[in-house]
């Protein structure tokens, strides 16, 4: 029934039941869907799904925002309804014919409207490797072990997986940062960043706070994120206010939101705490998400044979997304349904666990390749086990559009 | 007919015709309005305003986004219609009775839904003063004269003038940055930032670019912005990714959007260029907006007598908002109607022209006061001349909400 991805097992088994937004030839208006194996189920076509009128109306929308805002028990009735249907008949033949399409027949759309996007810096390995690559010295930002450091990202350029990204234009140092001419033209150091993101479900009012221990109650689910990075543009612009145009050309989101329920049994211990933690960031027990993440690059230069650049795991991060949610909230800005919070590059300790190309540029590595070339396709995948995975997050880099 | 503000002349004369969103006791649903003197005109109540059905529908919305997306000639017909009505009868008695309310009878709302907010750093005086206050040394970021440096801000916490701001909680250094304990609690260094913002009208597609020379075609109008800043939270978090929670407690926007047409006759020469400029940022002629900006603080400690902290002018900035629009676009992210781009603190050369309290903390100044106290009200005003002004952008700082 299902197609294995990237050498892993099945991603969309009965334990997953992810949510997305799709359209197809006879139904061009995007609406909310789930997936079992290679079958995409259009939820608003299921007459007996729920007696809750508002819930049915939410699933007929072109984004998951309304559904994500529902209380978890209502969301669970939908999950259970689909799981019961699968248990009764794995071929789904009892469902209305127009409710089930093969994945190859549908077009996936961005699953949510994102009102605010914050990208954090959760992996200590990434921070140290990036510092070494950029400054020649391994270092850790002063507040790294006190809180998840982050910056606000651009919402207008978040795309669903499959959408190409154009190489951006911008100003950058011609050669050595701080010590060469500043020139203008297409980015010469285009990079990806392997990230895990979460989508806010139940909103949090302005000036309301939530403890990291309880923050997953506000998370609807998780996605893979490629935070495309123009390293040369970023290097020039980020002193002292952080990245802007270097991160704005595109952010790719995987089409399927994997719910907190699906991931509940894939939790593990986080890395050991380096110091005492402030109350709102404390967590007990196994709160790190145990998802194996992989990066492959297919290049037109070698017949598009995928080259695996990284096999990492989201559990290696010092901070998890519940802690990011608690930290974002403590400042009083509130959280809205559909908000995206992302981990920053997920990198592990070894050279085979670098979640971006920048990390390979550090003096202690021998880079296996340079930055991205036009026409290359970057594919992320995430797999938890037992029929639960993220599928893929894919995008091809296209040449800069001329002025 | 009009009430002078802050010692300046009339702000809302026949040459202004700003746009906003308001409701009142008999019409609690917010809709689009304009203002002449102290009269607020509910535009959807004007039967003969336009024969364009979509334009009328846009003005009946609870945000100006739809109207702002219209082509300038359509927007100009509305402006001209109101100006003609004023010329015929300055008391507006010929307009339908339910279309005109006194400003004291209406509630103003946030005029637009903001999809992305970028805050730039346009004033060289601010940059140097802030550097001196924070590091003891006057300095300029490496790319300052090459492009407007900026960071993405938070959209969920943008409020209309009059909405109070709560002092945020956060982690910060107890005393000296980099050299003291990190503690958690209410911000101890709460500040305002006097800014001019622009609202995008006609959108710009992804990967489309616009020259600074032409970028005002995409600007619907201008507003005053208070970018509330928690200096201690910001100082800890901003290495290396820039500000996040230090800027997220609230951003206050003035209720009236002053159109590009109203400001057309208030342009002046920008500061002299320090170096050759890249093609997309070049401008000819007088492109700086000549608006006198003022900051007043009213404190419960002195009977709320306003103390003028700053008289500055938006024309002193090295970069203007058309250049910010062009720079934002060059990275390929596109611009959506309702996007907010802001200048960062507008500061002039002298000590009476500091647009935020941080600048007074530099060693070469004797600070006239400390950071903001709970209960203090910060009022910005902006005046161009001849019946054209921004009115006020006001907010009161309230004590931190307990956890």
Short mmCIF file of C-alpha atoms in Angstrom, two decimals, chain B:
data_model
loop_
_atom_site.label_atom_id
_atom_site.label_comp_id
_atom_site.label_asym_id
_atom_site.label_seq_id
_atom_site.Cartn_x
_atom_site.Cartn_y
_atom_site.Cartn_z
CA UNK B 1 -12.75 72.77 12.58
CA UNK B 2 -9.56 70.99 13.66
CA UNK B 3 -7.77 70.58 16.95
CA UNK B 4 -4.09 71.56 16.86
CA UNK B 5 -1.83 68.81 18.17
CA UNK B 6 1.36 69.22 20.18
CA UNK B 7 1.67 72.89 19.39
CA UNK B 8 1.69 72.34 15.62
CA UNK B 9 -0.93 73.42 13.16
CA UNK B 10 -3.79 71.40 11.75
CA UNK B 11 -2.95 67.82 10.83
CA UNK B 12 -6.07 66.78 8.94
CA UNK B 13 -6.84 69.54 6.45
CA UNK B 14 -8.04 69.23 2.85
CA UNK B 15 -4.51 68.38 1.67
CA UNK B 16 -4.28 65.30 3.90
CA UNK B 17 -7.28 62.92 3.51
CA UNK B 18 -5.70 60.01 5.41
CA UNK B 19 -7.17 56.53 5.65
CA UNK B 20 -7.98 54.51 8.74
CA UNK B 21 -10.39 51.92 10.17
CA UNK B 22 -12.98 52.88 12.78
CA UNK B 23 -16.16 51.79 14.53
CA UNK B 24 -18.68 53.64 16.71
CA UNK B 25 -21.51 52.90 19.11
CA UNK B 26 -24.21 52.39 16.43
CA UNK B 27 -21.85 50.70 14.00
CA UNK B 28 -19.61 48.39 15.96
CA UNK B 29 -18.21 46.60 12.90
CA UNK B 30 -14.98 48.42 11.95
CA UNK B 31 -14.90 49.82 8.39
CA UNK B 32 -12.69 52.16 6.37
CA UNK B 33 -12.74 55.87 7.14
CA UNK B 34 -11.05 59.14 6.35
CA UNK B 35 -10.77 62.29 8.44
CA UNK B 36 -11.21 66.01 7.89
CA UNK B 37 -10.45 68.09 10.97
CA UNK B 38 -12.25 66.36 13.82
CA UNK B 39 -14.78 64.68 11.54
CA UNK B 40 -14.39 61.02 10.75
CA UNK B 41 -16.09 59.98 7.48
CA UNK B 42 -17.26 56.37 7.10
CA UNK B 43 -16.52 55.76 3.42
CA UNK B 44 -18.84 52.81 2.81
CA UNK B 45 -21.78 55.06 3.76
CA UNK B 46 -21.14 57.40 0.81
CA UNK B 47 -23.53 56.16 -1.87
CA UNK B 48 -22.07 58.29 -4.68
CA UNK B 49 -18.40 57.66 -3.86
CA UNK B 50 -17.68 55.46 -6.84
CA UNK B 51 -19.43 53.37 -9.45
CA UNK B 52 -16.71 50.72 -8.98
CA UNK B 53 -18.44 47.90 -7.08
CA UNK B 54 -15.20 46.28 -5.87
CA UNK B 55 -13.88 49.61 -4.61
CA UNK B 56 -17.00 50.17 -2.54
CA UNK B 57 -16.81 46.64 -1.17
CA UNK B 58 -13.15 47.20 -0.24
CA UNK B 59 -14.07 50.27 1.81
CA UNK B 60 -16.63 48.22 3.75
CA UNK B 61 -13.90 45.87 5.02
CA UNK B 62 -12.43 45.90 8.52
CA UNK B 63 -8.93 46.56 7.19
CA UNK B 64 -7.57 48.79 4.44
CA UNK B 65 -5.72 45.93 2.72
CA UNK B 66 -8.18 45.54 -0.15
CA UNK B 67 -8.35 49.28 -0.78
CA UNK B 68 -4.56 49.63 -0.52
CA UNK B 69 -4.15 47.02 -3.27
CA UNK B 70 -6.16 49.09 -5.76
CA UNK B 71 -4.35 51.05 -8.45
CA UNK B 72 -3.45 54.61 -7.42
CA UNK B 73 -5.97 56.23 -9.84
CA UNK B 74 -8.85 54.42 -8.09
CA UNK B 75 -7.54 55.52 -4.71
CA UNK B 76 -7.26 59.07 -6.04
CA UNK B 77 -10.96 59.12 -7.04
CA UNK B 78 -11.84 58.56 -3.37
CA UNK B 79 -9.43 61.30 -2.27
CA UNK B 80 -10.84 63.70 -4.88
CA UNK B 81 -14.45 62.84 -3.98
CA UNK B 82 -13.83 63.81 -0.35
CA UNK B 83 -11.87 66.94 -1.27
CA UNK B 84 -14.73 68.02 -3.59
CA UNK B 85 -17.25 67.45 -0.79
CA UNK B 86 -15.14 69.62 1.57
CA UNK B 87 -14.81 72.35 -1.05
CA UNK B 88 -18.57 72.38 -1.58
CA UNK B 89 -19.30 72.55 2.16
CA UNK B 90 -16.61 72.53 4.81
CA UNK B 91 -19.11 71.46 7.49
CA UNK B 92 -19.81 68.25 5.52
CA UNK B 93 -23.54 68.74 6.14
CA UNK B 94 -24.36 67.47 2.66
CA UNK B 95 -22.94 64.02 3.46
CA UNK B 96 -25.30 61.34 4.84
CA UNK B 97 -25.75 61.84 8.59
CA UNK B 98 -24.64 58.32 9.51
CA UNK B 99 -21.43 58.77 7.49
CA UNK B 100 -19.91 61.51 9.65
CA UNK B 101 -18.95 61.20 13.34
CA UNK B 102 -16.86 63.38 15.62
CA UNK B 103 -13.43 61.87 16.36
CA UNK B 104 -14.39 61.63 20.06
CA UNK B 105 -17.28 59.28 19.18
CA UNK B 106 -15.25 56.68 17.26
CA UNK B 107 -12.87 53.87 18.16
CA UNK B 108 -9.87 53.58 15.87
CA UNK B 109 -8.58 50.11 14.92
CA UNK B 110 -5.35 48.81 13.42
CA UNK B 111 -5.65 50.10 9.82
CA UNK B 112 -4.12 47.06 8.06
CA UNK B 113 -3.42 43.38 8.52
CA UNK B 114 0.36 43.13 8.43
CA UNK B 115 1.72 39.96 6.80
CA UNK B 116 5.41 40.84 7.20
CA UNK B 117 7.11 43.62 9.14
CA UNK B 118 10.70 44.64 8.51
CA UNK B 119 12.41 47.23 10.65
CA UNK B 120 15.43 48.89 9.07
CA UNK B 121 18.23 51.00 10.46
CA UNK B 122 18.12 54.22 8.41
CA UNK B 123 19.57 56.92 10.66
CA UNK B 124 23.35 57.15 10.90
CA UNK B 125 23.06 59.34 14.00
CA UNK B 126 21.02 56.65 15.77
CA UNK B 127 23.44 53.91 14.80
CA UNK B 128 26.44 55.82 16.13
CA UNK B 129 24.72 56.97 19.34
CA UNK B 130 23.39 53.48 20.06
CA UNK B 131 26.84 51.95 19.48
CA UNK B 132 28.40 54.46 21.87
CA UNK B 133 25.73 53.79 24.51
CA UNK B 134 26.14 50.02 24.25
CA UNK B 135 29.88 49.59 23.64
CA UNK B 136 31.41 52.93 24.69
CA UNK B 137 32.63 53.53 21.11
CA UNK B 138 30.96 55.32 18.19
CA UNK B 139 30.93 52.91 15.26
CA UNK B 140 29.04 52.16 12.06
CA UNK B 141 28.08 48.63 10.89
CA UNK B 142 30.24 47.54 7.92
CA UNK B 143 27.38 47.62 5.38
CA UNK B 144 25.59 50.75 6.65
CA UNK B 145 26.44 52.98 3.67
CA UNK B 146 25.89 50.14 1.17
CA UNK B 147 22.30 49.28 2.00
CA UNK B 148 19.60 49.71 4.64
CA UNK B 149 20.35 47.05 7.28
CA UNK B 150 17.20 45.53 8.79
CA UNK B 151 15.61 42.69 10.70
CA UNK B 152 12.20 41.05 10.54
CA UNK B 153 9.84 42.10 13.32
CA UNK B 154 6.85 40.44 14.96
CA UNK B 155 3.41 40.88 13.35
CA UNK B 156 1.22 39.43 16.13
CA UNK B 157 2.06 42.25 18.53
CA UNK B 158 1.41 45.27 16.29
CA UNK B 159 -1.26 47.42 17.95
CA UNK B 160 -3.10 50.57 17.04
CA UNK B 161 -2.23 53.75 18.94
CA UNK B 162 -3.91 53.87 22.33
CA UNK B 163 -3.37 50.19 23.14
CA UNK B 164 -1.28 49.83 26.30
CA UNK B 165 1.97 47.86 26.25
CA UNK B 166 2.86 45.51 29.09
CA UNK B 167 6.42 45.48 30.35
CA UNK B 168 7.78 42.13 29.14
CA UNK B 169 9.47 39.42 31.16
CA UNK B 170 12.74 37.99 29.98
CA UNK B 171 16.28 36.96 30.71
CA UNK B 172 18.96 39.61 30.85
CA UNK B 173 22.33 40.42 32.37
CA UNK B 174 21.92 41.61 35.96
CA UNK B 175 24.47 44.38 35.52
CA UNK B 176 27.22 44.73 32.94
CA UNK B 177 26.62 42.93 29.62
CA UNK B 178 28.99 39.96 29.07
CA UNK B 179 30.29 40.35 32.61
CA UNK B 180 27.52 39.61 35.11
CA UNK B 181 24.94 37.02 36.11
CA UNK B 182 22.01 36.29 33.76
CA UNK B 183 18.71 36.78 35.61
CA UNK B 184 15.01 36.41 34.73
CA UNK B 185 12.28 38.93 35.49
CA UNK B 186 10.55 42.05 34.22
CA UNK B 187 12.56 44.15 31.77
CA UNK B 188 14.49 46.89 33.61
CA UNK B 189 15.41 49.00 30.59
CA UNK B 190 12.19 49.68 28.71
CA UNK B 191 12.54 52.11 25.81
CA UNK B 192 10.59 53.51 22.85
CA UNK B 193 11.86 54.02 19.29
CA UNK B 194 10.53 56.90 17.19
CA UNK B 195 10.02 55.58 13.64
CA UNK B 196 8.33 56.30 10.35
CA UNK B 197 6.73 53.27 8.68
CA UNK B 198 5.28 52.64 5.24
CA UNK B 199 2.44 50.33 4.24
CA UNK B 200 2.72 48.41 0.98
CA UNK B 201 -0.14 49.03 -1.45
CA UNK B 202 0.39 47.44 -4.88
CA UNK B 203 2.10 44.11 -4.22
CA UNK B 204 5.32 42.94 -5.86
CA UNK B 205 5.58 39.35 -7.06
CA UNK B 206 8.22 36.94 -5.76
CA UNK B 207 11.56 37.52 -7.48
CA UNK B 208 10.30 40.73 -9.05
CA UNK B 209 12.41 43.78 -8.26
CA UNK B 210 11.81 47.50 -8.20
CA UNK B 211 14.29 50.37 -8.33
CA UNK B 212 14.31 52.75 -5.36
CA UNK B 213 13.57 55.46 -7.92
CA UNK B 214 10.17 53.82 -8.65
CA UNK B 215 9.48 52.06 -5.34
CA UNK B 216 6.99 54.62 -3.98
CA UNK B 217 4.51 53.22 -6.54
CA UNK B 218 4.23 50.25 -4.16
CA UNK B 219 3.72 52.39 -1.05
CA UNK B 220 0.12 53.06 -0.07
CA UNK B 221 1.07 55.49 2.69
CA UNK B 222 3.02 56.25 5.83
CA UNK B 223 2.43 55.86 9.59
CA UNK B 224 4.23 56.63 12.85
CA UNK B 225 5.63 53.58 14.60
CA UNK B 226 6.77 53.06 18.18
CA UNK B 227 9.05 50.02 18.16
CA UNK B 228 9.03 49.38 21.92
CA UNK B 229 12.40 47.96 22.96
CA UNK B 230 13.41 46.01 26.07
CA UNK B 231 17.08 47.01 25.98
CA UNK B 232 18.32 44.50 28.56
CA UNK B 233 16.51 41.53 26.97
CA UNK B 234 17.72 42.66 23.54
CA UNK B 235 21.35 43.02 24.67
CA UNK B 236 21.52 39.39 25.80
CA UNK B 237 19.65 37.76 22.94
CA UNK B 238 20.93 39.61 19.88
CA UNK B 239 24.29 37.89 19.52
CA UNK B 240 24.50 36.73 16.72
CA UNK B 241 20.99 36.64 15.18
CA UNK B 242 19.65 40.07 16.12
CA UNK B 243 16.72 41.15 18.28
CA UNK B 244 13.69 38.91 19.02
CA UNK B 245 11.83 39.07 22.36
CA UNK B 246 13.44 42.43 23.12
CA UNK B 247 11.27 43.89 20.35
CA UNK B 248 8.17 41.69 20.62
CA UNK B 249 6.18 43.06 23.57
CA UNK B 250 4.46 45.57 21.34
CA UNK B 251 4.77 47.79 18.28
CA UNK B 252 2.39 50.76 18.21
CA UNK B 253 1.08 52.13 14.90
CA UNK B 254 -0.64 55.48 14.44
CA UNK B 255 -4.26 55.03 13.27
CA UNK B 256 -4.09 57.24 10.16
CA UNK B 257 -2.23 56.21 7.02
CA UNK B 258 -0.96 59.37 5.32
CA UNK B 259 -0.94 58.73 1.57
CA UNK B 260 1.95 59.32 -0.80
CA UNK B 261 -0.25 61.94 -2.51
CA UNK B 262 -0.63 63.93 0.70
CA UNK B 263 3.13 63.87 1.28
CA UNK B 264 4.13 64.65 -2.31
CA UNK B 265 4.69 68.37 -1.61
CA UNK B 266 6.70 67.67 1.56
CA UNK B 267 9.83 66.23 0.03
CA UNK B 268 13.32 67.52 0.52
CA UNK B 269 16.97 66.64 -0.18
CA UNK B 270 18.39 63.56 1.60
CA UNK B 271 21.75 63.71 3.45
CA UNK B 272 24.78 63.75 1.14
CA UNK B 273 25.89 60.30 -0.08
CA UNK B 274 29.06 59.03 1.56
CA UNK B 275 29.91 56.72 -1.34
CA UNK B 276 28.71 55.57 -4.78
CA UNK B 277 25.43 53.67 -4.55
CA UNK B 278 24.45 50.36 -6.10
CA UNK B 279 22.02 50.78 -9.03
CA UNK B 280 18.84 49.54 -7.35
CA UNK B 281 19.19 52.02 -4.45
CA UNK B 282 19.97 55.15 -6.50
CA UNK B 283 17.52 58.05 -6.45
CA UNK B 284 17.49 61.45 -8.08
CA UNK B 285 16.04 64.70 -6.75
CA UNK B 286 14.32 65.38 -3.45
CA UNK B 287 13.11 62.04 -2.15
CA UNK B 288 13.44 62.49 1.63
CA UNK B 289 10.16 63.07 3.47
CA UNK B 290 10.20 66.32 5.42
CA UNK B 291 8.16 65.52 8.54
CA UNK B 292 8.91 67.02 11.91
CA UNK B 293 8.68 64.30 14.54
CA UNK B 294 8.32 64.80 18.27
CA UNK B 295 8.41 62.57 21.35
CA UNK B 296 6.66 63.52 24.59
CA UNK B 297 6.52 61.53 27.82
CA UNK B 298 3.78 62.07 30.40
CA UNK B 299 4.60 60.62 33.79
CA UNK B 300 2.29 59.94 36.75
CA UNK B 301 5.14 61.27 38.95
CA UNK B 302 4.77 64.86 37.73
CA UNK B 303 1.02 65.10 37.20
CA UNK B 304 1.33 63.84 33.62
CA UNK B 305 2.76 67.11 32.29
CA UNK B 306 4.27 66.08 28.96
CA UNK B 307 8.05 66.39 28.77
CA UNK B 308 9.39 66.80 25.23
CA UNK B 309 12.27 64.34 24.76
CA UNK B 310 12.99 64.78 21.08
CA UNK B 311 12.27 66.98 18.07
CA UNK B 312 13.64 65.24 15.00
CA UNK B 313 12.90 65.12 11.27
CA UNK B 314 12.51 62.13 8.97
CA UNK B 315 14.63 63.85 6.31
CA UNK B 316 17.78 63.35 8.41
CA UNK B 317 17.87 59.62 7.65
CA UNK B 318 20.53 58.29 5.31
CA UNK B 319 18.04 55.83 3.78
CA UNK B 320 14.38 56.47 3.01
CA UNK B 321 11.57 53.94 2.84
CA UNK B 322 11.55 53.73 -0.98
CA UNK B 323 15.13 52.52 -0.72
CA UNK B 324 14.09 50.04 1.99
CA UNK B 325 11.34 48.71 -0.31
CA UNK B 326 13.83 48.26 -3.15
CA UNK B 327 16.31 46.55 -0.85
CA UNK B 328 13.72 44.18 0.61
CA UNK B 329 12.57 43.24 -2.88
CA UNK B 330 16.05 42.54 -4.28
CA UNK B 331 16.28 39.34 -2.20
CA UNK B 332 13.27 37.87 -4.03
CA UNK B 333 10.77 37.55 -1.18
CA UNK B 334 8.06 39.65 -2.81
CA UNK B 335 5.96 42.27 -1.06
CA UNK B 336 2.33 41.81 -0.07
CA UNK B 337 -0.28 44.50 0.41
CA UNK B 338 -0.29 45.52 4.07
CA UNK B 339 3.39 44.75 4.66
CA UNK B 340 5.01 47.20 7.06
CA UNK B 341 8.52 48.52 6.49
CA UNK B 342 9.85 50.90 9.09
CA UNK B 343 12.88 53.17 9.34
CA UNK B 344 14.26 52.26 12.75
CA UNK B 345 14.82 55.10 15.18
CA UNK B 346 14.71 58.52 13.53
CA UNK B 347 17.44 60.53 15.24
CA UNK B 348 19.08 63.77 14.18
CA UNK B 349 22.53 65.04 15.06
CA UNK B 350 21.99 66.87 18.35
CA UNK B 351 21.13 65.68 21.85
CA UNK B 352 17.59 67.09 21.46
CA UNK B 353 17.10 64.83 18.42
CA UNK B 354 17.56 61.39 20.05
CA UNK B 355 14.65 59.18 18.95
CA UNK B 356 15.01 56.74 21.88
CA UNK B 357 16.23 56.80 25.48
CA UNK B 358 19.16 54.44 24.81
CA UNK B 359 20.97 57.21 22.92
CA UNK B 360 20.95 59.44 26.02
CA UNK B 361 22.95 56.75 27.86
CA UNK B 362 26.09 57.38 25.81
CA UNK B 363 29.09 58.63 27.78
CA UNK B 364 29.14 61.99 26.00
CA UNK B 365 25.58 62.81 27.17
CA UNK B 366 24.15 63.58 30.58
CA UNK B 367 20.92 61.57 30.52
CA UNK B 368 17.97 63.81 31.44
CA UNK B 369 16.15 60.76 32.82
CA UNK B 370 16.33 56.96 33.02
CA UNK B 371 14.39 54.27 31.11
CA UNK B 372 10.58 54.18 31.16
CA UNK B 373 8.61 53.72 34.38
CA UNK B 374 5.32 51.85 34.64
CA UNK B 375 2.38 54.15 33.96
CA UNK B 376 4.27 56.53 31.69
CA UNK B 377 2.64 57.50 28.39
CA UNK B 378 4.78 57.97 25.30
CA UNK B 379 3.31 60.18 22.55
CA UNK B 380 4.82 60.61 19.10
CA UNK B 381 3.53 63.22 16.67
CA UNK B 382 4.49 64.05 13.12
CA UNK B 383 3.75 67.27 11.26
CA UNK B 384 4.53 68.23 7.67
CA UNK B 385 2.79 71.61 7.29
CA UNK B 386 -0.26 73.16 5.59
CA UNK B 387 -2.91 70.90 7.10
CA UNK B 388 -0.90 67.69 6.68
CA UNK B 389 0.23 65.75 9.73
CA UNK B 390 0.24 62.23 11.13
CA UNK B 391 -1.65 63.02 14.32
CA UNK B 392 -0.36 61.05 17.26
CA UNK B 393 0.94 57.58 18.09
CA UNK B 394 0.35 57.01 21.81
CA UNK B 395 0.76 54.16 24.27
CA UNK B 396 1.08 53.74 28.02
CA UNK B 397 3.50 51.27 29.56
CA UNK B 398 1.79 49.00 32.11
CA UNK B 399 3.50 46.83 34.75
CA UNK B 400 4.56 43.31 33.77
CA UNK B 401 1.81 40.71 34.11
CA UNK B 402 2.76 38.15 36.73
CA UNK B 403 3.42 34.59 35.58
#
